[in-house]
Short mmCIF file of C-alpha atoms and ligand atoms in Angstrom, two decimals:
data_model
loop_
_atom_site.label_atom_id
_atom_site.label_comp_id
_atom_site.label_asym_id
_atom_site.label_seq_id
_atom_site.Cartn_x
_atom_site.Cartn_y
_atom_site.Cartn_z
CA MET A 1 4.25 -2.27 -9.24
CA ALA A 2 1.72 -0.80 -6.63
CA ALA A 3 -1.00 -3.18 -7.78
CA GLY A 4 1.50 -6.11 -7.63
CA MET A 5 2.61 -5.27 -4.05
CA VAL A 6 -1.02 -5.05 -2.87
CA LEU A 7 -1.83 -8.49 -4.53
CA LEU A 8 1.38 -9.84 -3.34
CA SER A 9 0.21 -8.86 0.31
CA GLY A 10 -2.91 -10.84 0.01
CA TYR A 11 -5.10 -7.91 0.67
CA THR A 12 -8.56 -8.43 -0.66
CA GLY A 13 -10.53 -5.53 0.88
CA ASP A 14 -11.80 -7.47 3.99
CA GLU A 15 -9.86 -5.42 6.41
CA ASN A 16 -8.53 -1.83 6.79
CA PHE A 17 -5.68 -0.54 4.80
CA ILE A 18 -3.11 2.10 5.58
CA ASP A 19 -0.29 3.53 3.49
CA PRO A 20 1.44 5.67 6.19
CA MET A 21 3.69 7.38 3.78
CA CYS A 22 1.41 7.70 0.73
CA GLY A 23 3.11 10.22 -1.42
CA SER A 24 0.85 10.71 -4.37
CA GLY A 25 -1.40 7.98 -3.43
CA THR A 26 -0.52 5.24 -6.02
CA ILE A 27 -0.68 2.36 -3.48
CA LEU A 28 -3.95 3.61 -1.98
CA ILE A 29 -5.69 3.80 -5.51
CA GLU A 30 -4.69 0.23 -6.34
CA ALA A 31 -5.70 -0.94 -2.89
CA ALA A 32 -9.26 0.68 -3.31
CA MET A 33 -9.51 -0.80 -6.90
CA ILE A 34 -8.82 -4.22 -5.50
CA ALA A 35 -11.02 -3.94 -2.39
CA ASN A 36 -13.94 -2.81 -4.62
CA ASN A 37 -13.08 -5.20 -7.48
CA ILE A 38 -13.10 -2.44 -9.93
CA PRO A 39 -11.56 -3.38 -13.29
CA ALA A 40 -8.22 -2.00 -14.10
CA ASN A 41 -8.32 1.15 -16.61
CA ILE A 42 -11.97 1.64 -16.05
CA ASN A 43 -11.73 5.38 -16.70
CA ARG A 44 -9.83 4.96 -19.94
CA LYS A 45 -11.58 6.28 -23.05
CA HIS A 46 -9.79 4.32 -25.65
CA PHE A 47 -7.91 0.96 -25.96
CA ALA A 48 -5.52 0.19 -28.88
CA PHE A 49 -7.29 -2.98 -29.59
CA GLU A 50 -10.47 -0.98 -30.51
CA ASN A 51 -8.40 -0.16 -33.86
CA TRP A 52 -8.02 -4.00 -34.67
CA LYS A 53 -9.61 -5.15 -38.10
CA ASP A 54 -11.52 -7.90 -36.17
CA TYR A 55 -12.51 -5.73 -32.99
CA ASP A 56 -16.01 -6.86 -31.91
CA GLU A 57 -17.73 -3.98 -30.23
CA ASP A 58 -20.66 -6.09 -29.01
CA LEU A 59 -18.34 -8.67 -27.52
CA TYR A 60 -16.44 -5.80 -25.79
CA PHE A 61 -19.63 -4.45 -24.15
CA ILE A 62 -20.59 -7.89 -22.95
CA ILE A 63 -17.24 -8.42 -21.29
CA GLN A 64 -17.36 -4.76 -19.83
CA ASP A 65 -20.90 -5.18 -18.45
CA ALA A 66 -20.01 -8.52 -16.85
CA LEU A 67 -16.93 -6.92 -15.14
CA LEU A 68 -18.93 -3.81 -13.95
CA LYS A 69 -21.53 -6.13 -12.38
CA LYS A 70 -18.77 -7.72 -10.22
CA ILE A 71 -17.96 -4.42 -8.54
CA ARG A 72 -18.55 -4.48 -4.90
CA SER A 73 -18.40 -2.13 -1.98
CA SER A 74 -15.87 -2.60 0.67
CA HIS A 75 -16.88 -1.17 3.92
CA PHE A 76 -13.41 -1.07 5.43
CA LYS A 77 -11.24 1.95 5.76
CA ILE A 78 -8.60 2.88 3.24
CA MET A 79 -6.32 5.57 4.55
CA GLY A 80 -3.16 7.37 3.59
CA PHE A 81 -0.87 9.60 5.72
CA ASP A 82 2.09 11.87 4.66
CA LYS A 83 3.93 14.43 6.44
CA ALA A 84 4.50 16.63 3.35
CA PRO A 85 1.44 18.88 2.69
CA SER A 86 2.28 18.92 -0.89
CA ALA A 87 2.10 15.03 -1.22
CA ILE A 88 -1.37 15.25 0.40
CA VAL A 89 -2.60 17.73 -2.23
CA LYS A 90 -1.24 15.50 -5.08
CA ALA A 91 -2.75 12.36 -3.51
CA LYS A 92 -6.18 13.86 -3.14
CA GLN A 93 -5.96 15.01 -6.70
CA ASN A 94 -5.08 11.64 -8.06
CA ILE A 95 -7.87 9.95 -5.89
CA VAL A 96 -10.48 12.39 -7.34
CA SER A 97 -9.23 11.70 -10.85
CA ALA A 98 -9.62 7.89 -10.25
CA ASN A 99 -13.34 8.65 -8.94
CA LEU A 100 -12.26 6.84 -5.73
CA GLU A 101 -12.71 9.64 -3.11
CA GLU A 102 -15.68 7.84 -1.69
CA PHE A 103 -13.32 5.06 -0.60
CA ILE A 104 -9.98 6.63 0.36
CA GLY A 105 -9.16 9.25 3.11
CA VAL A 106 -5.80 10.96 3.11
CA HIS A 107 -4.41 13.01 5.96
CA HIS A 108 -1.53 15.41 6.81
CA VAL A 109 0.13 13.11 9.50
CA ASN A 110 3.54 12.30 10.62
CA PHE A 111 3.51 8.48 11.00
CA PHE A 112 5.93 8.56 13.80
CA ASN A 113 3.37 10.57 15.80
CA SER A 114 0.28 8.31 14.87
CA LYS A 115 -1.53 5.45 16.32
CA LYS A 116 -4.04 2.93 15.13
CA GLU A 117 -7.37 4.47 15.10
CA VAL A 118 -9.27 1.87 13.23
CA PHE A 119 -10.73 -1.15 14.86
CA GLY A 120 -9.74 -4.68 13.78
CA LYS A 121 -7.25 -6.28 11.42
CA THR A 122 -5.41 -3.94 9.35
CA THR A 123 -3.06 -4.07 6.40
CA ILE A 124 -0.30 -1.48 6.31
CA LEU A 125 1.75 -1.30 3.20
CA PHE A 126 4.23 1.47 2.20
CA ASN A 127 7.19 2.61 0.17
CA PRO A 128 9.42 4.62 2.61
CA PRO A 129 12.35 6.80 1.41
CA TYR A 130 15.24 4.40 0.65
CA GLY A 131 18.23 7.00 0.84
CA GLU A 132 21.02 6.31 -1.32
CA ARG A 133 23.58 5.31 1.61
CA LEU A 134 22.84 4.36 5.15
CA ASN A 135 23.56 7.47 7.33
CA VAL A 136 22.64 8.18 10.90
CA GLU A 137 19.35 9.81 9.92
CA LEU A 138 18.17 6.90 7.77
CA ALA A 139 19.05 4.33 10.47
CA GLU A 140 17.05 6.47 13.06
CA PHE A 141 14.27 6.76 10.49
CA TYR A 142 13.96 2.95 9.88
CA LYS A 143 14.28 2.39 13.71
CA LYS A 144 11.18 4.83 14.21
CA ILE A 145 9.21 2.85 11.63
CA GLY A 146 9.87 -0.40 13.72
CA ASP A 147 9.04 1.42 16.96
CA THR A 148 5.86 3.08 15.65
CA LEU A 149 4.61 -0.34 14.10
CA LYS A 150 5.38 -2.29 17.17
CA LEU A 151 3.84 0.17 19.71
CA ASN A 152 1.14 1.89 17.95
CA TYR A 153 -0.25 -0.57 15.33
CA PRO A 154 -1.25 -3.83 17.11
CA ASP A 155 -3.27 -6.46 15.30
CA SER A 156 -1.92 -5.48 11.87
CA THR A 157 0.24 -6.79 9.13
CA ALA A 158 2.86 -4.36 7.89
CA TRP A 159 4.53 -4.63 4.46
CA LEU A 160 7.20 -2.46 3.16
CA ILE A 161 9.59 -2.22 0.16
CA THR A 162 13.09 -0.96 0.25
CA SER A 163 16.25 -1.16 -1.69
CA ASN A 164 18.23 -0.30 1.42
CA ILE A 165 18.84 -3.57 3.16
CA ASP A 166 21.29 -1.98 5.66
CA ALA A 167 18.41 0.47 6.65
CA LEU A 168 15.93 -2.54 6.98
CA LYS A 169 18.04 -4.10 9.88
CA HIS A 170 17.23 -0.93 11.93
CA VAL A 171 13.57 -1.56 11.99
CA GLY A 172 14.35 -4.14 14.63
CA LEU A 173 11.22 -6.46 13.95
CA LYS A 174 11.33 -10.02 12.79
CA THR A 175 10.22 -10.37 9.15
CA SER A 176 7.86 -13.16 8.33
CA ARG A 177 8.26 -12.87 4.79
CA ARG A 178 10.90 -11.41 2.48
CA ILE A 179 10.23 -11.22 -1.25
CA PRO A 180 12.79 -9.95 -3.62
CA LEU A 181 11.42 -7.25 -6.15
CA LYS A 182 12.73 -4.94 -8.66
CA ASN A 183 11.81 -1.22 -8.46
CA GLY A 184 13.01 0.00 -11.78
CA ASP A 185 16.69 -0.72 -11.64
CA LEU A 186 16.76 -1.16 -7.80
CA ASP A 187 16.97 -4.55 -6.17
CA CYS A 188 14.50 -4.32 -3.30
CA LYS A 189 13.14 -6.47 -0.54
CA PHE A 190 9.36 -6.43 0.09
CA VAL A 191 9.09 -7.55 3.66
CA ARG A 192 6.39 -8.32 6.02
CA TYR A 193 6.00 -7.93 9.89
CA ASP A 194 3.10 -9.48 11.92
CA LEU A 195 2.08 -7.19 14.78
CA TYR A 196 0.17 -8.70 17.52
CA GLU A 197 -2.36 -7.34 20.01
CA GLY A 198 -0.80 -7.21 23.49
CA SER A 199 2.65 -5.79 24.17
CA LYS A 200 4.01 -9.04 25.71
CA LYS A 201 3.64 -11.06 22.58
CA ALA A 202 4.69 -8.29 20.41
CA SER A 203 7.86 -7.62 22.20
CA LYS A 204 8.70 -11.35 22.51
CA ASN A 205 8.22 -11.74 18.80
CA ASN A 206 9.90 -8.54 17.84
CA LEU A 207 12.93 -8.65 19.89
CA ASP A 208 14.66 -10.75 17.21
CA ALA A 209 16.16 -8.39 14.70
CA ILE A 210 16.43 -9.53 11.13
C1 SAM B 301 9.01 7.12 -1.73
S1 SAM B 301 7.67 8.21 -1.25
C2 SAM B 301 6.33 7.29 -1.41
C3 SAM B 301 5.82 7.36 -2.81
C4 SAM B 301 4.34 6.82 -2.92
N1 SAM B 301 4.06 5.33 -2.89
C5 SAM B 301 3.58 7.23 -4.13
O1 SAM B 301 2.75 6.49 -4.78
O2 SAM B 301 3.85 8.42 -4.58
C6 SAM B 301 7.87 8.41 0.51
C7 SAM B 301 6.93 9.37 1.15
O3 SAM B 301 7.02 9.29 2.43
C8 SAM B 301 6.65 10.45 3.13
N2 SAM B 301 7.28 10.61 4.56
C9 SAM B 301 8.60 10.66 4.95
N3 SAM B 301 8.65 10.64 6.30
C10 SAM B 301 7.26 10.46 6.71
C11 SAM B 301 6.77 10.44 7.93
N4 SAM B 301 7.51 10.48 9.19
N5 SAM B 301 5.25 10.43 8.01
C12 SAM B 301 4.63 10.36 6.94
N6 SAM B 301 5.12 10.37 5.67
C13 SAM B 301 6.47 10.51 5.54
C14 SAM B 301 7.45 11.49 2.02
O4 SAM B 301 6.86 12.86 2.23
C15 SAM B 301 7.10 10.89 0.86
O5 SAM B 301 6.02 11.33 0.24
#
C-alpha cells in the first residue's frame, strides 16, 4: 500500500520527500527504496521459489546482480516527523532494520508547528489519523493540515490518504487529483494538493474548497 501510494504520486527520488506524520516509517522506507532504485525484498534471506524443482541458482544470481547494479544514490532529503516519541523510536528501528538510515531522517516534530526547511520542490505524502466519525477535533485537525500546507510548505506537492471524506472538506484546499483507494476494508481517497511559491498564488488557488 505504501509503495503503491509513492508510485502513484509519481515520486522518483528527484526531489525532497517528507512524511509529516510518519508513524512507524513505512512510507519513508518505500520512498527511499524507490529513490535509490533498491530492489524490493533486498534483505530477504530466502524466497519460496528457491524450493522449486527447476530453480536455477545461476540465473537467480545473474538477475540479482543486474538489479544491484541499478541501485543509485539519491541526494535529496527524505524526512519524517511525528509528534509521538514512541512512533519516532519505532520508525528509527524499522529504518535501521531496512539498512536505510543513511537516506532517511526522522524527527520528533508536531507538523502543525513545522515549516519547510528544505530547498526546492518537495513531495509530501502522508496517512493522517482518519477518526471514525467527524467530530469538532477532527474537523479542526484537518483544517490545521490545510493551513500548515498552505502557509508553511510552498513549492510542494502534497498527497494524503483518508477514509474520512467529511474531514477532508476541512482541509480547505483545492485538490488537483482524487484517486479512490482501499486501505484494508476502508474506502479511501488519495488526494493531491499543489502548493505554490508566493502567498498570492497560493491563496487564489486554495480558496476554492473541494
Ligand atoms: C495513521 S498513523 C500513520 C501511520 C504510518 N503511515 C505508518 O507507516 O506507521 C498517524 C500518525 O500521525 C501522527 N500524528 C498525529 N498528529 C500529528 C501531528 N500534529 N504532527 C505529527 N504527527 C502527528 C500520530 O502520532 C500517528 O503516528
